[in-house]
């Protein structure tokens, strides 16, 4: 797999982060190495405990020549933050399914200006998840891997990854992303070509409005589900890549209030 690159796109007046894989990597395809010594079993990472590791020439290699160590951790349903830090090299962290399909990734911690460490925030169902401790090609040396419960609220236009099976209670707030006529919470989800998702936003506080974006623009949306003010759409991906679910309020009122987001 070639090195990933981040690009920013302006969509309908607000900034959304989209990611393109320069080699067209399928998010459903395992992220594993081409070397004979690649880990077949991930090393246990006890949630909430610091794991000290090191990238070495005996590690798994991705096809761009970078080294990667795999760790597996178990969590109940909730919001989590995973961090890889190093004083030796610029880290690159993956969050994967047990089959090593992509959920999310990060290069430089978006919460710290100029950081070379990696931080992933994700809302996850209960289960096992794999962390891939990685770096740019040629990087070797020690690193630290940590995990913790994250702040449940999605706010401040932060990057938050989700998967099918996610259900979370959130709220539209004045500190959220600014859509053209409302506040918005944005969630990143990796889909493969042919994969379908059904996303529901339900609320008694706001008139729900949902949009789904690919980096080329909007690919799905819904305002009212039947006769209710809840919103729901079903979408089948035609390409394998990252998409952005945007939860908003309808009617141009910039309403605030609680809602529940469910992804199936």
Short mmCIF file of C-alpha atoms in Angstrom, two decimals:
data_model
loop_
_atom_site.label_atom_id
_atom_site.label_comp_id
_atom_site.label_asym_id
_atom_site.label_seq_id
_atom_site.Cartn_x
_atom_site.Cartn_y
_atom_site.Cartn_z
CA UNK A 1 0.00 0.00 0.00
CA UNK A 2 1.37 3.40 -0.91
CA UNK A 3 1.57 6.24 1.59
CA UNK A 4 -1.77 7.89 2.29
CA UNK A 5 -2.33 11.61 1.73
CA UNK A 6 -4.85 13.90 3.40
CA UNK A 7 -6.70 16.52 1.47
CA UNK A 8 -9.24 19.14 2.54
CA UNK A 9 -12.36 19.80 0.53
CA UNK A 10 -14.85 22.64 0.85
CA UNK A 11 -18.35 21.22 0.52
CA UNK A 12 -21.42 23.43 0.74
CA UNK A 13 -19.59 26.07 2.72
CA UNK A 14 -18.01 23.97 5.45
CA UNK A 15 -14.77 22.05 5.63
CA UNK A 16 -14.87 18.27 5.59
CA UNK A 17 -11.84 16.03 5.75
CA UNK A 18 -11.61 13.36 3.09
CA UNK A 19 -8.84 10.87 2.52
CA UNK A 20 -7.68 9.40 -0.76
CA UNK A 21 -5.47 6.35 -1.03
CA UNK A 22 -2.89 6.95 -3.72
CA UNK A 23 -2.96 3.26 -4.63
CA UNK A 24 -6.76 2.98 -4.45
CA UNK A 25 -6.58 0.75 -1.37
CA UNK A 26 -9.81 -1.09 -0.58
CA UNK A 27 -10.88 -0.33 3.02
CA UNK A 28 -12.24 -3.88 3.20
CA UNK A 29 -8.94 -5.45 2.20
CA UNK A 30 -6.61 -6.48 5.02
CA UNK A 31 -3.79 -4.08 5.84
CA UNK A 32 -0.98 -6.58 6.20
CA UNK A 33 2.60 -6.89 5.12
CA UNK A 34 4.15 -8.63 2.19
CA UNK A 35 7.02 -9.99 4.26
CA UNK A 36 7.28 -13.61 5.38
CA UNK A 37 7.71 -12.55 9.01
CA UNK A 38 4.43 -10.61 9.16
CA UNK A 39 2.45 -11.10 12.38
CA UNK A 40 -0.34 -13.62 11.98
CA UNK A 41 -1.49 -13.01 15.58
CA UNK A 42 -1.72 -9.50 16.98
CA UNK A 43 -0.04 -8.77 20.30
CA UNK A 44 -2.52 -8.11 23.15
CA UNK A 45 -2.88 -4.49 24.22
CA UNK A 46 -4.64 -4.14 27.58
CA UNK A 47 -7.06 -1.24 27.23
CA UNK A 48 -6.05 1.71 29.39
CA UNK A 49 -2.48 0.44 29.88
CA UNK A 50 0.60 1.88 28.16
CA UNK A 51 2.25 -0.52 25.70
CA UNK A 52 5.91 0.10 24.86
CA UNK A 53 6.99 -1.12 21.43
CA UNK A 54 9.60 -0.58 18.78
CA UNK A 55 9.64 -0.68 15.00
CA UNK A 56 12.42 -2.97 13.79
CA UNK A 57 13.59 -4.46 10.51
CA UNK A 58 12.10 -7.82 11.60
CA UNK A 59 8.58 -6.35 11.73
CA UNK A 60 5.77 -6.61 9.22
CA UNK A 61 6.24 -4.35 6.22
CA UNK A 62 3.61 -2.61 4.14
CA UNK A 63 4.20 -2.43 0.41
CA UNK A 64 5.53 1.12 0.74
CA UNK A 65 8.38 -0.32 2.81
CA UNK A 66 7.20 1.02 6.16
CA UNK A 67 7.19 -1.22 9.24
CA UNK A 68 4.09 -1.99 11.30
CA UNK A 69 3.26 -3.78 14.57
CA UNK A 70 -0.25 -5.13 15.23
CA UNK A 71 -2.01 -5.09 18.61
CA UNK A 72 -5.47 -6.32 19.57
CA UNK A 73 -7.66 -4.82 22.29
CA UNK A 74 -11.20 -5.46 23.55
CA UNK A 75 -13.65 -2.68 24.45
CA UNK A 76 -17.31 -2.32 25.41
CA UNK A 77 -19.47 -0.01 23.32
CA UNK A 78 -18.34 3.60 23.72
CA UNK A 79 -16.12 6.45 22.55
CA UNK A 80 -12.37 5.86 22.59
CA UNK A 81 -9.07 7.59 21.92
CA UNK A 82 -6.01 5.66 20.71
CA UNK A 83 -2.59 7.30 20.64
CA UNK A 84 0.82 6.39 19.26
CA UNK A 85 3.73 8.61 20.28
CA UNK A 86 7.46 8.56 19.70
CA UNK A 87 10.45 10.83 20.29
CA UNK A 88 12.28 9.02 17.49
CA UNK A 89 10.02 9.22 14.44
CA UNK A 90 6.80 10.61 12.96
CA UNK A 91 4.13 8.06 13.91
CA UNK A 92 1.24 6.74 11.79
CA UNK A 93 -1.56 4.83 13.53
CA UNK A 94 -4.24 2.55 12.07
CA UNK A 95 -7.49 1.36 13.67
CA UNK A 96 -8.63 -1.91 12.10
CA UNK A 97 -11.14 -4.73 12.40
CA UNK A 98 -9.86 -8.12 13.67
CA UNK A 99 -9.54 -9.07 9.99
CA UNK A 100 -7.37 -5.95 9.55
CA UNK A 101 -9.82 -4.01 7.41
CA UNK A 102 -9.63 -0.25 7.76
CA UNK A 103 -11.71 1.68 10.31
CA UNK A 104 -9.59 4.80 10.70
CA UNK A 105 -6.08 6.24 10.75
CA UNK A 106 -4.11 9.31 11.72
CA UNK A 107 -0.71 10.80 11.00
CA UNK A 108 -0.35 13.91 13.19
CA UNK A 109 -2.54 14.51 16.26
CA UNK A 110 -5.12 17.09 15.07
CA UNK A 111 -5.50 18.42 18.63
CA UNK A 112 -1.85 19.49 18.97
CA UNK A 113 -0.32 21.95 16.51
CA UNK A 114 2.92 20.67 15.01
CA UNK A 115 2.60 17.24 16.62
CA UNK A 116 4.27 14.22 15.01
CA UNK A 117 2.29 11.80 17.20
CA UNK A 118 -0.94 10.10 16.13
CA UNK A 119 -4.41 10.18 17.71
CA UNK A 120 -7.60 8.41 16.61
CA UNK A 121 -11.01 9.10 18.15
CA UNK A 122 -13.69 6.52 17.36
CA UNK A 123 -17.19 5.58 18.45
CA UNK A 124 -17.24 1.78 18.50
CA UNK A 125 -19.60 -1.08 19.29
CA UNK A 126 -18.43 -3.71 21.77
CA UNK A 127 -15.81 -6.06 20.40
CA UNK A 128 -12.20 -6.67 19.44
CA UNK A 129 -10.21 -4.10 17.46
CA UNK A 130 -6.70 -4.04 16.05
CA UNK A 131 -4.22 -1.16 16.27
CA UNK A 132 -1.48 -0.87 13.67
CA UNK A 133 1.55 1.04 14.98
CA UNK A 134 3.24 2.38 11.85
CA UNK A 135 5.53 5.17 10.60
CA UNK A 136 6.85 6.56 7.37
CA UNK A 137 9.23 4.34 5.35
CA UNK A 138 12.68 4.02 6.86
CA UNK A 139 11.54 4.86 10.40
CA UNK A 140 12.80 2.63 13.22
CA UNK A 141 12.81 2.95 16.99
CA UNK A 142 10.75 3.03 20.15
CA UNK A 143 7.16 4.18 20.49
CA UNK A 144 4.36 4.15 23.05
CA UNK A 145 0.78 3.00 22.42
CA UNK A 146 -2.02 4.13 24.73
CA UNK A 147 -5.82 3.86 24.84
CA UNK A 148 -8.47 5.58 26.92
CA UNK A 149 -12.14 6.43 27.07
CA UNK A 150 -12.77 9.53 24.98
CA UNK A 151 -15.02 12.52 25.53
CA UNK A 152 -18.44 11.29 24.37
CA UNK A 153 -19.42 14.58 22.73
CA UNK A 154 -18.49 15.21 19.10
CA UNK A 155 -17.68 18.89 18.94
CA UNK A 156 -15.31 21.47 17.53
CA UNK A 157 -15.31 19.92 14.04
CA UNK A 158 -13.11 17.07 15.26
CA UNK A 159 -12.42 13.90 13.24
CA UNK A 160 -14.39 10.94 14.62
CA UNK A 161 -14.45 7.49 13.02
CA UNK A 162 -17.47 5.17 13.16
CA UNK A 163 -18.40 1.69 11.91
CA UNK A 164 -21.57 -0.24 11.21
CA UNK A 165 -23.08 -1.26 14.55
CA UNK A 166 -22.43 2.18 16.08
CA UNK A 167 -25.17 3.85 18.10
CA UNK A 168 -24.48 7.08 19.98
CA UNK A 169 -26.34 9.89 21.68
CA UNK A 170 -24.91 13.24 20.60
CA UNK A 171 -26.03 16.86 20.43
CA UNK A 172 -25.90 19.69 17.92
CA UNK A 173 -24.09 22.57 19.62
CA UNK A 174 -22.89 26.06 18.75
CA UNK A 175 -19.31 24.71 18.90
CA UNK A 176 -19.97 22.21 16.09
CA UNK A 177 -19.04 22.51 12.44
CA UNK A 178 -20.84 25.29 10.60
CA UNK A 179 -22.95 24.00 7.71
CA UNK A 180 -24.59 26.54 5.35
CA UNK A 181 -27.79 26.74 7.42
CA UNK A 182 -27.16 24.67 10.55
CA UNK A 183 -24.61 23.18 12.91
CA UNK A 184 -23.21 19.78 11.97
CA UNK A 185 -21.45 16.78 13.50
CA UNK A 186 -19.35 14.88 10.94
CA UNK A 187 -18.38 11.21 11.16
CA UNK A 188 -15.90 9.33 8.94
CA UNK A 189 -16.72 5.78 7.85
CA UNK A 190 -14.76 3.39 5.60
CA UNK A 191 -16.90 1.54 3.06
CA UNK A 192 -16.08 -0.97 0.36
CA UNK A 193 -17.66 -1.11 -3.08
CA UNK A 194 -20.99 -2.91 -2.86
CA UNK A 195 -21.32 -2.42 0.91
CA UNK A 196 -24.60 -0.89 2.16
CA UNK A 197 -25.26 1.16 5.28
CA UNK A 198 -28.45 2.52 6.82
CA UNK A 199 -27.97 5.66 8.91
CA UNK A 200 -30.70 7.02 11.20
CA UNK A 201 -30.79 10.31 13.09
CA UNK A 202 -33.64 10.55 15.61
CA UNK A 203 -34.45 13.49 17.89
CA UNK A 204 -37.23 15.16 19.80
CA UNK A 205 -35.20 18.38 20.05
CA UNK A 206 -34.35 19.13 16.40
CA UNK A 207 -35.73 18.40 12.96
CA UNK A 208 -33.13 15.84 11.87
CA UNK A 209 -31.26 16.13 8.58
CA UNK A 210 -28.63 13.68 7.28
CA UNK A 211 -26.12 13.91 4.44
CA UNK A 212 -23.45 11.52 3.15
CA UNK A 213 -20.40 12.87 1.35
CA UNK A 214 -17.69 11.38 -0.79
CA UNK A 215 -14.79 13.68 -1.63
CA UNK A 216 -16.46 14.51 -4.96
CA UNK A 217 -19.60 15.80 -3.25
CA UNK A 218 -22.89 14.70 -1.68
CA UNK A 219 -24.03 11.19 -2.53
CA UNK A 220 -27.06 10.74 -0.24
CA UNK A 221 -29.32 12.76 2.05
CA UNK A 222 -32.65 12.67 3.90
CA UNK A 223 -34.81 15.10 5.85
CA UNK A 224 -37.97 13.44 7.14
CA UNK A 225 -38.37 9.68 7.53
CA UNK A 226 -42.00 8.99 6.67
CA UNK A 227 -44.21 11.34 8.70
CA UNK A 228 -41.67 11.89 11.49
CA UNK A 229 -38.96 14.52 11.78
CA UNK A 230 -36.31 11.84 12.08
CA UNK A 231 -33.96 11.28 9.13
CA UNK A 232 -32.73 8.05 7.55
CA UNK A 233 -30.96 7.00 4.38
CA UNK A 234 -29.63 3.74 2.96
CA UNK A 235 -26.63 3.91 0.68
CA UNK A 236 -24.62 1.34 -1.25
CA UNK A 237 -21.05 2.39 -1.99
CA UNK A 238 -19.88 2.19 -5.60
CA UNK A 239 -16.22 2.70 -4.63
CA UNK A 240 -14.06 1.59 -1.72
CA UNK A 241 -12.99 4.63 0.28
CA UNK A 242 -13.80 6.90 3.21
CA UNK A 243 -17.14 8.71 3.39
CA UNK A 244 -18.47 11.41 5.72
CA UNK A 245 -21.81 11.24 7.51
CA UNK A 246 -23.04 14.73 8.41
CA UNK A 247 -25.75 15.05 11.09
CA UNK A 248 -27.54 18.42 10.98
CA UNK A 249 -30.85 20.15 11.65
CA UNK A 250 -33.31 20.96 8.88
CA UNK A 251 -35.08 24.21 8.10
CA UNK A 252 -32.18 26.65 8.38
CA UNK A 253 -32.85 27.40 12.06
CA UNK A 254 -29.41 26.43 13.44
CA UNK A 255 -31.25 24.44 16.08
CA UNK A 256 -29.35 22.80 18.93
CA UNK A 257 -30.25 19.74 20.96
CA UNK A 258 -29.76 16.05 21.53
CA UNK A 259 -30.10 13.32 18.92
CA UNK A 260 -29.28 9.64 18.49
CA UNK A 261 -27.22 8.43 15.54
CA UNK A 262 -27.47 4.76 14.54
CA UNK A 263 -25.44 3.10 11.79
CA UNK A 264 -26.45 -0.35 10.54
#
